[in-house]
XYZ file of C-alpha atoms in Angstrom:
777
model
C -11.774 34.036 -11.616
C -9.727 34.871 -14.651
C -8.151 37.801 -12.715
C -7.539 35.535 -9.671
C -5.653 32.976 -11.936
C -3.615 35.790 -13.616
C -2.640 37.070 -10.316
C -1.681 33.842 -8.981
C 0.488 33.068 -12.252
C 2.211 36.449 -11.673
C 3.249 35.461 -8.201
C 4.250 31.951 -9.104
C 6.403 33.192 -11.962
C 8.123 35.526 -9.690
C 11.272 34.091 -8.086
C 12.940 37.249 -6.674
C 11.709 36.943 -3.126
C 13.434 39.170 -0.558
C 11.400 37.864 2.617
C 9.586 34.851 1.408
C 11.446 31.636 1.706
C 14.229 32.941 3.976
C 14.620 31.054 7.411
C 13.410 33.430 10.033
C 12.922 32.880 13.742
C 9.418 33.328 15.091
C 8.863 37.028 15.850
C 7.926 36.300 19.608
C 10.618 33.856 20.125
C 12.594 36.249 22.387
C 9.699 37.079 24.282
C 8.894 33.484 24.809
C 11.989 32.124 25.921
C 12.704 35.117 28.355
C 9.194 34.570 29.872
C 7.939 38.128 28.685
C 4.756 36.839 26.651
C 1.576 37.848 28.646
C -0.499 34.695 29.262
C -3.834 35.096 30.645
C -2.601 33.796 34.023
C -0.177 36.575 34.078
C -2.941 39.372 33.708
C -5.094 38.448 36.907
C -6.147 41.567 38.989
C -5.489 41.409 42.677
C -9.184 41.108 43.656
C -10.179 38.705 41.001
C -12.891 36.027 41.649
C -12.087 32.284 41.005
C -14.640 30.125 39.295
C -14.953 26.358 38.759
C -17.853 24.126 37.640
C -19.469 21.398 39.576
C -19.176 18.380 37.191
C -21.238 15.085 36.932
C -19.714 11.908 38.286
C -21.786 9.553 36.135
C -22.037 9.452 32.295
C -25.772 9.107 31.939
C -28.585 10.286 34.432
C -31.422 12.504 35.177
C -30.394 15.230 37.709
C -33.121 14.735 40.496
C -31.594 17.225 43.055
C -28.387 19.371 43.758
C -27.781 20.283 47.378
C -25.568 23.436 47.910
C -26.225 24.000 51.437
C -22.907 22.825 52.729
C -21.027 24.464 49.833
C -22.588 27.983 50.674
C -21.123 28.058 54.091
C -17.687 27.834 53.151
C -15.933 31.149 53.840
C -15.029 33.053 50.825
C -17.709 31.608 48.523
C -19.257 34.564 46.739
C -21.831 32.627 44.568
C -23.353 29.480 43.122
C -24.929 29.699 39.910
C -27.144 27.010 37.872
C -28.749 27.005 34.505
C -31.648 29.189 36.269
C -29.128 31.991 36.538
C -28.230 32.087 32.888
C -29.618 35.503 31.384
C -29.424 34.571 27.896
C -29.277 31.244 25.783
C -28.175 28.042 27.820
C -25.952 26.696 25.003
C -22.302 26.125 24.701
C -21.947 24.053 21.358
C -19.439 25.424 19.253
C -21.331 25.042 16.100
C -24.487 22.964 16.728
C -26.863 24.003 19.635
C -26.941 20.624 21.316
C -24.824 21.215 24.477
C -26.158 23.008 27.410
C -23.772 25.733 29.124
C -25.026 24.383 32.377
C -26.886 20.935 32.604
C -30.738 21.487 33.149
C -32.136 18.061 34.097
C -29.693 15.694 32.567
C -26.094 14.820 32.151
C -24.907 12.850 29.024
C -21.204 12.249 29.934
C -18.736 12.068 32.834
C -17.429 15.504 33.669
C -20.311 17.510 32.174
C -20.925 21.004 34.092
C -23.983 21.363 36.169
C -23.326 24.636 38.165
C -20.563 27.064 38.743
C -19.157 28.153 42.068
C -17.203 31.456 42.531
C -15.088 32.299 45.377
C -12.376 34.614 46.799
C -9.673 31.753 46.736
C -9.388 28.988 44.597
C -9.094 26.504 47.690
C -12.391 27.750 48.999
C -14.034 27.005 45.540
C -12.460 23.377 45.481
C -13.530 22.791 49.053
C -17.260 23.808 48.190
C -17.316 21.723 45.141
C -16.308 18.751 47.350
C -19.534 19.367 49.490
C -22.110 19.626 46.710
C -24.459 16.530 46.757
C -26.119 15.520 43.626
C -29.055 13.003 43.477
C -28.920 11.292 40.093
C -31.356 8.603 38.349
C -29.073 6.773 36.247
C -30.180 5.999 32.817
C -29.035 3.223 30.317
C -25.795 4.411 28.539
C -24.098 3.272 25.317
C -20.201 3.580 25.009
C -19.790 1.658 21.831
C -20.642 3.399 18.526
C -21.514 0.211 16.807
C -24.046 -0.518 19.588
C -25.155 3.117 19.380
C -26.445 2.768 15.764
C -28.901 -0.143 16.645
C -32.475 0.914 16.927
C -32.859 -0.355 20.253
C -29.839 1.520 21.710
C -30.153 4.217 24.522
C -30.785 7.418 23.069
C -28.182 10.155 23.866
C -30.309 12.833 22.438
C -34.005 12.574 21.591
C -33.463 12.708 17.839
C -31.310 9.629 17.762
C -27.640 8.673 17.800
C -26.851 8.824 14.018
C -26.195 12.607 13.550
C -24.686 12.372 10.071
C -24.464 9.963 7.156
C -21.894 10.722 4.401
C -21.722 9.056 1.220
C -19.215 8.499 -1.643
C -20.371 6.812 -4.888
C -18.152 6.662 -7.840
C -18.400 4.122 -10.654
C -19.937 0.706 -10.123
C -18.147 -0.899 -7.001
C -20.136 -4.212 -7.599
C -18.684 -4.591 -11.098
C -15.361 -3.347 -9.946
C -15.148 -6.334 -7.467
C -16.325 -8.787 -10.087
C -13.507 -7.547 -12.195
C -10.880 -8.185 -9.315
C -8.392 -11.065 -9.057
C -7.763 -10.346 -5.427
C -10.174 -9.121 -2.710
C -9.296 -8.393 0.882
C -11.551 -7.236 3.741
C -10.359 -5.883 7.053
C -11.616 -3.793 9.943
C -9.362 -1.214 11.629
C -9.686 0.779 14.827
C -8.367 3.898 16.407
C -8.955 5.333 19.742
C -9.745 8.506 21.480
C -6.798 10.914 21.728
C -6.309 13.886 23.868
C -4.428 16.853 22.263
C -2.927 17.930 25.737
C -1.948 21.505 24.823
C 0.704 22.640 27.449
C -1.573 25.393 28.644
C -4.970 24.222 29.889
C -8.028 26.377 29.184
C -8.280 29.658 30.967
C -10.681 32.622 30.809
C -10.578 35.998 32.456
C -13.656 38.298 32.338
C -14.265 41.853 33.707
C -17.192 44.005 33.564
C -17.117 47.268 31.497
C -18.533 50.445 32.625
C -21.005 50.628 29.766
C -22.595 47.012 31.136
C -20.604 45.041 28.551
C -18.021 42.312 29.350
C -14.296 41.870 28.233
C -12.865 38.327 28.035
C -9.186 37.643 27.769
C -8.420 33.768 27.209
C -6.423 30.972 25.773
C -8.218 30.160 22.340
C -8.015 29.735 18.656
C -11.178 31.520 17.624
C -11.994 34.855 19.386
C -15.189 35.479 17.390
C -16.568 32.233 18.166
C -16.017 33.013 21.882
C -17.581 36.312 21.662
C -20.704 34.789 19.881
C -21.434 32.247 22.520
C -20.609 34.266 25.535
C -22.725 37.158 24.250
C -25.662 34.748 23.693
C -25.233 33.067 27.187
C -25.409 36.645 28.778
C -28.203 37.757 26.617
C -25.987 40.674 25.390
C -25.447 42.153 21.954
C -22.443 40.913 20.284
C -20.962 44.432 20.481
C -21.099 44.421 24.293
C -18.729 41.523 24.507
C -15.006 41.986 23.797
C -12.680 39.067 23.531
C -8.899 39.368 23.355
C -6.725 36.216 22.697
C -3.800 36.397 25.274
C -0.565 34.388 24.465
C -1.843 30.929 24.063
C 0.233 27.807 24.975
C -0.808 25.416 22.360
C -4.216 24.858 20.732
C -4.057 21.667 18.378
C -7.645 21.924 17.687
C -9.760 21.577 21.075
C -9.146 25.432 21.630
C -11.115 26.003 18.440
C -13.956 24.190 20.122
C -16.245 24.237 23.219
C -13.774 24.442 26.322
C -12.559 28.059 25.532
C -15.996 29.016 25.424
C -16.728 27.320 28.573
C -14.050 29.004 30.821
C -14.841 32.363 29.209
C -18.501 32.114 29.762
C -18.111 30.637 33.393
C -15.943 33.905 34.259
C -18.174 36.211 32.168
C -21.340 35.075 34.058
C -19.831 35.712 37.456
C -18.424 39.066 36.307
C -21.845 39.983 35.031
C -23.495 38.875 38.196
C -21.090 40.412 40.706
C -19.600 43.249 38.861
C -16.193 42.007 39.569
C -13.346 40.330 37.414
C -13.492 36.490 37.543
C -11.289 33.838 36.282
C -11.886 30.180 35.447
C -8.799 27.953 35.176
C -8.970 24.368 34.037
C -6.770 21.888 36.069
C -4.869 19.300 33.808
C -7.320 16.725 34.982
C -10.292 18.806 34.226
C -9.038 19.796 30.978
C -8.214 16.128 29.859
C -11.816 14.901 31.042
C -13.702 17.773 29.275
C -11.620 18.897 26.236
C -12.908 17.674 22.595
C -10.807 14.493 21.712
C -9.665 13.156 18.534
C -12.611 10.838 17.516
C -12.416 7.048 17.767
C -13.105 5.268 14.537
C -13.931 1.826 13.289
C -13.336 1.740 9.654
C -14.151 -1.526 7.586
C -12.174 -1.604 4.255
C -12.804 -3.844 1.160
C -10.466 -3.793 -1.621
C -10.360 -5.284 -5.071
C -7.277 -5.463 -7.384
C -6.042 -7.035 -10.495
C -3.124 -9.497 -10.335
C -0.719 -6.768 -11.378
C -1.683 -4.572 -8.594
C -4.073 -2.165 -10.339
C -6.909 -1.129 -7.777
C -10.359 -1.724 -9.393
C -12.667 -1.314 -6.511
C -12.685 0.059 -2.868
C -15.506 0.010 -0.401
C -15.429 1.552 3.085
C -17.776 1.889 6.262
C -16.476 4.574 8.692
C -18.186 4.762 12.006
C -16.968 7.793 14.051
C -17.687 7.968 17.901
C -18.391 11.652 18.476
C -19.220 11.295 22.122
C -22.108 12.925 23.935
C -22.317 16.119 21.896
C -21.662 16.710 17.987
C -19.002 19.311 18.318
C -17.406 19.208 14.932
C -17.915 15.467 14.540
C -20.375 16.237 11.657
C -17.511 17.904 9.785
C -14.787 15.546 10.778
C -16.708 12.523 9.113
C -16.786 14.543 5.977
C -12.930 14.938 5.655
C -12.506 11.382 6.953
C -14.591 9.940 4.064
C -13.351 12.222 1.394
C -9.821 10.577 2.029
C -10.775 7.136 3.085
C -9.355 5.230 0.172
C -6.031 6.975 0.324
C -4.165 8.982 -2.369
C -4.888 6.504 -5.225
C -6.687 6.323 -8.619
C -9.658 4.014 -8.134
C -12.469 3.718 -10.753
C -14.986 2.393 -8.484
C -15.517 3.558 -5.067
C -18.432 3.120 -2.501
C -18.115 4.704 0.921
C -20.516 5.315 3.838
C -19.612 7.528 6.829
C -21.466 7.776 10.141
C -21.098 10.231 12.982
C -22.459 8.649 15.915
C -23.323 9.774 19.376
C -22.285 7.832 22.638
C -22.063 8.648 26.295
C -18.292 9.072 26.011
C -16.579 12.440 26.268
C -17.556 14.552 23.247
C -14.816 14.666 20.414
C -14.263 17.541 17.881
C -11.254 19.371 16.301
C -7.951 17.766 16.589
C -5.007 18.353 14.331
C -5.581 16.340 11.339
C -9.442 16.496 11.561
C -10.294 12.722 10.658
C -7.562 12.287 8.260
C -5.046 10.411 10.463
C -7.706 7.929 11.267
C -8.724 7.375 7.626
C -5.218 7.148 6.439
C -4.195 4.676 9.029
C -7.012 2.336 7.812
C -6.334 2.938 3.994
C -2.474 2.582 4.138
C -2.598 -0.567 6.530
C -5.011 -2.014 3.849
C -2.637 -1.111 0.847
C 0.072 -3.028 2.919
C -2.262 -6.000 3.410
C -3.192 -5.973 -0.311
C 0.476 -5.937 -1.340
C 1.126 -8.927 1.047
C -1.577 -10.761 -0.632
C -0.488 -9.895 -4.241
C 3.261 -10.809 -3.133
C 4.139 -7.316 -4.252
C 6.561 -4.683 -2.597
C 4.256 -2.189 -0.875
C 5.960 0.910 -2.385
C 5.556 -0.564 -5.819
C 1.981 -1.253 -5.181
C 1.417 2.436 -4.257
C 3.401 3.949 -7.111
C 1.355 1.778 -9.638
C -1.991 3.534 -8.310
C -0.818 6.997 -7.155
C -2.716 10.020 -7.828
C -0.989 11.905 -10.625
C -1.524 14.918 -12.765
C -4.897 14.227 -14.716
C -5.950 11.500 -12.112
C -9.341 11.544 -10.484
C -9.856 11.430 -6.878
C -12.621 9.339 -5.208
C -14.948 12.420 -5.628
C -13.881 12.688 -9.329
C -11.711 15.897 -8.735
C -8.902 16.127 -11.332
C -5.462 16.283 -9.751
C -3.545 19.270 -11.101
C 0.018 18.686 -10.469
C 2.491 15.989 -9.670
C 3.344 17.068 -6.034
C 2.561 13.471 -4.655
C 4.690 11.707 -7.146
C 7.531 14.023 -6.481
C 7.341 13.117 -2.712
C 7.165 9.514 -3.384
C 10.171 9.372 -5.569
C 12.389 11.430 -2.987
C 11.362 9.383 0.144
C 11.826 5.956 -2.017
C 15.210 7.077 -2.837
C 16.433 8.684 0.403
C 14.999 6.108 2.742
C 17.073 3.481 0.843
C 13.686 1.497 0.930
C 14.801 -1.596 -1.268
C 18.053 -2.161 0.517
C 16.605 -1.745 4.108
C 13.730 -3.812 3.498
C 15.773 -6.592 2.424
C 18.220 -6.110 5.224
C 15.567 -6.040 7.931
C 13.809 -9.233 6.700
C 17.282 -10.956 6.748
C 18.011 -9.476 10.246
C 14.801 -10.836 11.567
C 15.329 -14.067 10.068
C 18.857 -14.780 11.676
C 18.564 -12.917 15.005
C 18.151 -14.827 18.240
C 17.666 -11.472 20.252
C 14.452 -9.894 21.237
C 14.685 -7.085 18.660
C 12.761 -7.126 15.294
C 13.225 -4.444 12.677
C 10.623 -3.310 10.119
C 10.183 -0.479 7.740
C 6.850 0.939 6.534
C 5.639 3.382 3.976
C 2.440 5.751 3.907
C 1.162 8.230 1.412
C -1.241 10.923 1.978
C -3.095 13.917 0.350
C -4.783 16.464 2.337
C -7.652 18.769 1.073
C -6.876 22.468 1.481
C -8.224 24.138 3.730
C -11.976 24.255 4.975
C -13.555 23.104 1.776
C -16.614 21.476 2.826
C -16.355 22.654 6.287
C -17.365 26.166 5.727
C -16.642 29.318 3.862
C -12.812 29.935 3.394
C -12.334 33.615 4.021
C -10.074 36.048 5.869
C -9.711 39.512 6.817
C -6.260 41.307 7.516
C -5.867 44.882 8.315
C -2.499 46.673 7.569
C -1.400 50.338 8.457
C 1.676 52.117 8.253
C 2.588 54.827 10.943
C 4.158 58.225 10.102
C 7.494 56.900 11.186
C 7.427 53.950 8.605
C 6.398 51.223 11.178
C 3.779 48.669 9.873
C 1.004 47.291 12.016
C -0.901 44.187 11.098
C -4.159 43.313 12.956
C -6.347 40.356 12.270
C -8.453 37.999 14.297
C -6.781 34.979 13.037
C -4.587 33.764 15.819
C -1.261 32.288 16.602
C -1.155 29.759 19.506
C 2.647 28.668 19.049
C 2.354 27.740 15.486
C 4.558 30.613 14.170
C 1.557 31.410 11.789
C 1.832 35.228 12.788
C 5.458 35.257 11.528
C 4.186 34.020 8.132
C 1.657 36.813 7.891
C 4.371 39.449 8.810
C 6.694 37.970 6.318
C 3.967 38.378 3.563
C 3.465 42.012 4.543
C 7.055 42.670 4.493
C 7.639 41.172 1.198
C 4.691 43.072 -0.454
C 5.799 46.411 1.090
C 9.529 45.880 0.464
C 10.724 46.569 4.302
C 12.535 44.366 6.695
C 10.683 42.348 8.855
C 11.787 44.312 12.000
C 9.676 46.998 10.673
C 6.480 44.960 10.885
C 4.462 44.047 13.995
C 1.359 42.046 14.899
C -1.202 43.389 17.200
C -2.987 41.155 19.610
C -6.379 39.766 18.323
C -9.101 41.573 19.614
C -12.734 41.540 18.411
C -13.307 45.199 19.083
C -10.623 46.285 16.721
C -10.935 43.856 13.644
C -13.572 42.124 11.571
C -14.448 38.440 11.885
C -11.892 36.772 9.660
C -13.254 33.201 10.148
C -11.900 30.451 12.283
C -8.243 29.665 12.908
C -8.457 26.236 11.831
C -7.547 23.828 9.105
C -3.944 25.091 8.788
C -5.268 28.249 6.690
C -3.475 31.209 8.310
C -0.679 31.351 5.950
C -2.393 30.030 3.093
C -5.762 31.989 3.160
C -5.225 34.781 5.690
C -1.976 35.362 3.726
C -3.849 36.181 0.695
C -5.795 38.666 2.700
C -2.477 40.107 4.061
C -1.055 40.254 0.530
C -3.991 42.410 -0.669
C -3.921 44.890 2.146
C -0.158 45.348 1.835
C -0.330 45.646 -1.920
C -3.043 48.348 -1.741
C -0.776 50.371 0.350
C 1.948 49.718 -1.819
C 0.247 51.117 -4.875
C -0.618 54.203 -3.066
C 2.805 54.698 -2.138
C 4.156 53.999 -5.538
C 2.556 57.120 -6.884
C 4.141 59.292 -4.121
C 7.517 57.756 -4.812
C 7.137 58.242 -8.499
C 6.895 61.943 -7.842
C 9.804 61.919 -5.680
C 11.851 59.978 -8.063
C 10.819 61.578 -11.195
C 9.982 58.380 -12.866
C 6.930 56.343 -14.051
C 5.274 54.563 -11.237
C 5.692 51.096 -12.956
C 9.399 51.536 -12.460
C 9.275 52.070 -8.878
C 10.689 49.156 -6.670
C 10.231 48.597 -3.074
C 13.042 46.328 -1.697
C 14.386 45.967 1.699
C 13.461 49.340 3.026
C 14.754 51.254 -0.093
C 12.596 52.676 -2.888
C 14.145 53.162 -6.086
C 14.008 53.479 -10.073
C 14.239 50.177 -11.426
C 16.363 51.735 -14.471
C 18.548 53.740 -12.224
C 18.798 52.188 -8.707
C 21.052 54.911 -7.373
C 17.924 57.276 -7.735
C 16.460 56.131 -4.558
C 14.710 57.345 -1.326
C 14.031 55.341 1.744
C 10.771 53.704 2.673
C 10.252 56.373 5.584
C 10.601 59.367 3.332
C 8.078 58.125 0.865
C 5.709 57.428 4.032
C 6.405 60.679 5.527
C 5.715 62.620 2.129
C 2.433 60.431 1.793
C 1.296 61.835 5.184
C 2.260 65.322 4.192
C -0.078 65.134 1.234
C -3.067 63.669 3.043
C -2.813 60.051 2.090
C -4.364 57.353 4.592
C -2.039 54.348 4.721
C -4.440 51.937 6.201
C -6.109 48.978 4.196
C -8.325 45.922 4.695
C -7.450 42.960 2.791
C -10.065 40.264 2.231
C -9.847 37.050 0.285
C -12.308 34.254 -0.117
C -11.390 31.046 -1.743
C -13.544 29.795 -4.766
C -16.555 27.789 -3.410
C -16.246 24.036 -3.371
C -19.126 21.936 -4.816
C -20.062 18.360 -4.665
C -23.129 16.242 -4.540
C -24.400 15.104 -1.023
C -25.980 11.817 -2.301
C -22.786 10.696 -4.296
C -20.019 12.887 -2.829
C -18.935 13.567 -6.433
C -17.574 16.878 -7.182
C -14.512 19.067 -6.094
C -14.647 19.502 -2.226
C -11.223 21.222 -2.194
C -9.232 23.740 -4.098
C -6.025 22.394 -3.651
C -4.118 19.476 -1.916
C -1.016 19.150 0.335
C 0.846 15.815 -0.558
C 3.067 13.768 1.653
C 5.066 10.609 1.617
C 6.615 8.879 4.614
C 8.848 5.946 5.564
C 9.198 4.636 9.239
C 11.797 2.497 10.480
C 11.126 0.647 13.738
C 12.746 -1.751 16.381
C 10.305 -3.920 18.258
C 11.149 -5.679 21.513
C 9.260 -8.928 21.350
C 9.980 -9.472 25.188
C 8.565 -6.251 26.281
C 6.466 -5.021 23.568
C 8.073 -1.794 23.429
C 8.164 -0.076 20.068
C 11.001 2.182 19.200
C 10.705 4.527 16.172
C 14.268 4.871 14.992
C 14.080 6.987 11.932
C 11.271 8.996 9.920
C 11.952 9.923 6.282
C 9.436 12.305 4.649
C 8.590 14.710 2.047
C 5.913 17.073 1.797
C 4.739 19.245 -1.297
C 4.151 22.555 0.746
C 3.222 24.643 -2.576
C 5.582 27.529 -1.505
C 8.034 27.704 1.326
C 7.047 30.881 3.240
C 9.409 30.221 6.344
C 11.623 27.209 6.236
C 12.418 27.454 10.020
C 8.773 27.439 10.741
C 8.155 24.471 8.563
C 10.879 22.394 9.988
C 9.367 23.004 13.348
C 6.056 21.862 11.988
C 7.250 18.963 10.361
C 9.127 17.932 13.635
C 6.316 18.626 16.028
C 3.685 16.984 13.848
C 5.641 14.010 13.261
C 6.115 13.262 16.984
C 2.575 14.052 17.604
C 1.560 11.535 15.008
C 4.112 9.142 16.497
C 2.114 9.282 19.820
C -1.168 8.255 18.260
C 0.729 5.344 16.592
C 2.381 3.796 19.794
C 1.306 5.343 23.026
C -1.606 7.727 23.352
C -5.004 6.079 24.401
C -7.603 8.025 26.122
C -9.474 5.370 27.980
C -13.135 5.290 29.309
C -14.310 2.458 31.598
C -18.236 2.466 31.375
C -17.961 6.126 30.435
C -15.729 7.090 33.364
C -12.388 8.734 32.227
C -9.456 6.615 33.452
C -6.424 8.692 31.874
C -6.987 12.170 33.117
C -3.341 13.038 33.860
C 0.237 12.470 32.491
C 0.927 9.498 34.903
C -1.856 7.615 32.946
C -1.971 9.199 29.696
C 1.579 8.909 28.007
C 2.891 11.579 25.258
C 5.990 11.338 23.437
C 8.992 13.125 24.975
C 12.433 14.185 23.546
C 13.682 10.681 24.781
C 11.403 9.134 22.364
C 11.879 11.284 19.242
C 13.282 9.478 16.254
C 15.650 10.901 13.629
C 13.627 12.812 11.286
C 14.774 13.245 7.710
C 12.528 15.648 5.652
C 12.355 17.343 2.304
C 10.182 20.061 1.189
C 8.890 20.291 -2.372
C 7.379 23.315 -4.155
C 4.386 22.648 -6.538
C 2.556 25.871 -5.930
C -1.285 25.688 -5.615
C -3.731 28.023 -6.827
C -5.425 29.193 -3.596
C -2.762 30.075 -0.898
C -0.455 33.017 -0.766
C 2.482 32.696 -3.296
C 1.058 29.341 -3.997
C 1.346 28.096 -0.566
C -0.486 25.041 0.706
C -1.565 24.041 4.123
C 0.848 22.476 6.318
C 0.110 23.045 10.085
C -1.783 19.700 10.361
C -0.177 17.561 7.606
C 3.002 16.124 9.266
C 0.577 14.494 12.009
C -1.261 12.401 9.361
C 1.155 9.683 7.988
C 3.084 8.491 11.019
C 0.259 6.251 12.538
C 0.064 4.512 9.126
C 3.742 4.391 8.255
C 4.761 3.145 11.777
C 2.002 0.634 11.812
C 3.147 -0.704 8.541
C 6.815 -0.899 9.922
C 5.696 -2.798 12.970
C 3.486 -5.179 10.942
C 6.701 -5.657 8.901
C 8.944 -6.443 11.794
C 6.461 -8.815 13.138
C 5.005 -10.526 10.026
C 1.369 -10.138 11.158
C -1.378 -7.546 10.378
C -1.908 -4.559 12.677
C -5.492 -3.413 12.730
C -5.593 -1.175 15.854
C -3.540 1.532 17.227
C -1.898 2.789 19.535
C 0.699 -0.080 19.629
C 0.953 -0.257 23.241
C 3.079 -2.733 24.947
C 0.139 -5.019 25.755
C -1.161 -5.036 22.142
C 2.265 -5.542 20.673
C 2.591 -8.608 22.951
C -0.549 -9.965 21.492
C 0.848 -9.543 17.929
C 3.944 -11.388 18.911
C 1.844 -14.140 20.361
C -0.181 -14.197 17.061
C 3.107 -14.352 15.052
C 4.460 -17.330 16.889
C 1.037 -19.184 16.096
C 1.255 -18.602 12.352
């Protein structure tokens, strides 16, 4: 541990970066805009078979009989397969083995796969699916997670509907409420959200000559796909090769079940027929079956003294994880660890429940439970400020986590990144002036527009923490001509993460970025680096890339020292030159050093490995240190609300984030803008609707997402308060900007209308209800 801290200190004290911190376009940007990136759909062989599943049309039922007779007679149909045709294990749960790959005798949600049909043409397959007749015996179903928790509720699985109960117990919450001058209690609700990655799931599988299978697909975690495909086919892991093709967006669900599904559908057919097969989800199919952002019902009770100091907080979080657990048992962990916001509170009691229902299953989505938790916590803070007659920003500043403060798990905060974010946003949003002006405008206006301004503060534990071991492998090699290759199973799916890794390798080796290239993730060529989730590629994968590149640099230092006739400690690698620090004119090129290394037989290939220090906390009390570092953020949203139509227009977002170390400012700008707009969608328009378990919002005519027309002005600032875990002090950032907008925008709408907001999204119908309520008060 001491050596790790020493290395971090050395890195953080070094300001002389050549590549790190420079604005660099994504390394694949030209290929992307010219259409040269190879997506899975671009790789289909001419004789490929098309595979699609037969899906349930009811949310909960026994399967009494399936009649395929008419489907089999469609010309071009090659095969129909059910669970009886699976040679291995009938399981496609991404972590928990509770989800059949193909249903056996029961379906638990609308759209569950019961069989797959393969054919020469996709039209033939679609026609055959339409002719399949299923006899169901409907079962009682439950769609409300509160109802599902009751002892007499219909059971989604035999073990019961509550699949995890998480607790936080800090201090004495009852005593804290006794000491409070003001106590408020509110219940908040968020809805299911679909991530709608631009490219729906697709998997291509081909049989190998040795009896194995190669899968190519759109995914985040190739090794997870390999593990499940091998189990389903009954093959050893080494007999299944998985390659991630260019992937058109992930946002979390492509680390869960559906990438497994499409690859395994295709792989089963390839295994059975000896031919290449592809499974391509349609947009409506993807929206029906993809893992969703969880619906939450959160009850918050908060106590404060008359001066605004928080003394007690109690939360109950009920998470609807749908019909299968997926990542729900982990999402509730992150949600409860952040449920009281980024504040110093001496007494906290929280209970979080992951609950099964007969809705579409929910899993990983960008933010992983944090947007829901912070929406409820930050709305509660605004309601407390209203009750106390305090400015909402002032209330937050009084209770903010600062260096030396303790979180609700009693982990000590080690920097002032949050305070710096709050100060910048307070000043640059012109909070005091605008809040006063908007209130005056709303008092005087006779038109339909009301203006509001709202604030939200967040902190976000990095990176996996309680969700699993946080490790990574990255391979780096240098060819004879000085070209550098980077291999890893960590993936890029439009995030720019690969560019960050290449920048780190270029920085360590002292070469220009054009000399470094990333190879396509391939399970046959690299070790399992852990999942590409939790915004950890640059922070944790970057540490592994650093190690691999620095090992090669140290090898080359000795060679260069001989060539330059100076001690190795004076050898400097910089922008493709290698020189003596005391005599910079005594220099050679990087390529010359590499050539000499090959002549003397040095192998310039290294594997970097990094594992973050383990995190520990008590399961009964939640007390401990669940995360090694935190990313901080503060955000102010300004809105205009039309009280006649119910439409909410987000005019401006002013935000600041403590990113630890800026690796690529261009990439971070994209992350901030994209995440902010995605979070805005959750706040005002996105709502995945079930009616008695049937999905009603399965396409873009019924499920609305923000477009360029809806995008607000975004003013942002990046603060560098280096953390101990990430490369060069970098903190996780990919998910973070999606977290504060639902809270900040909701607070702004509440300010505009003068009534509490307790449910999102703020669609026009809900806003008009708020307007009606405002008129009644």
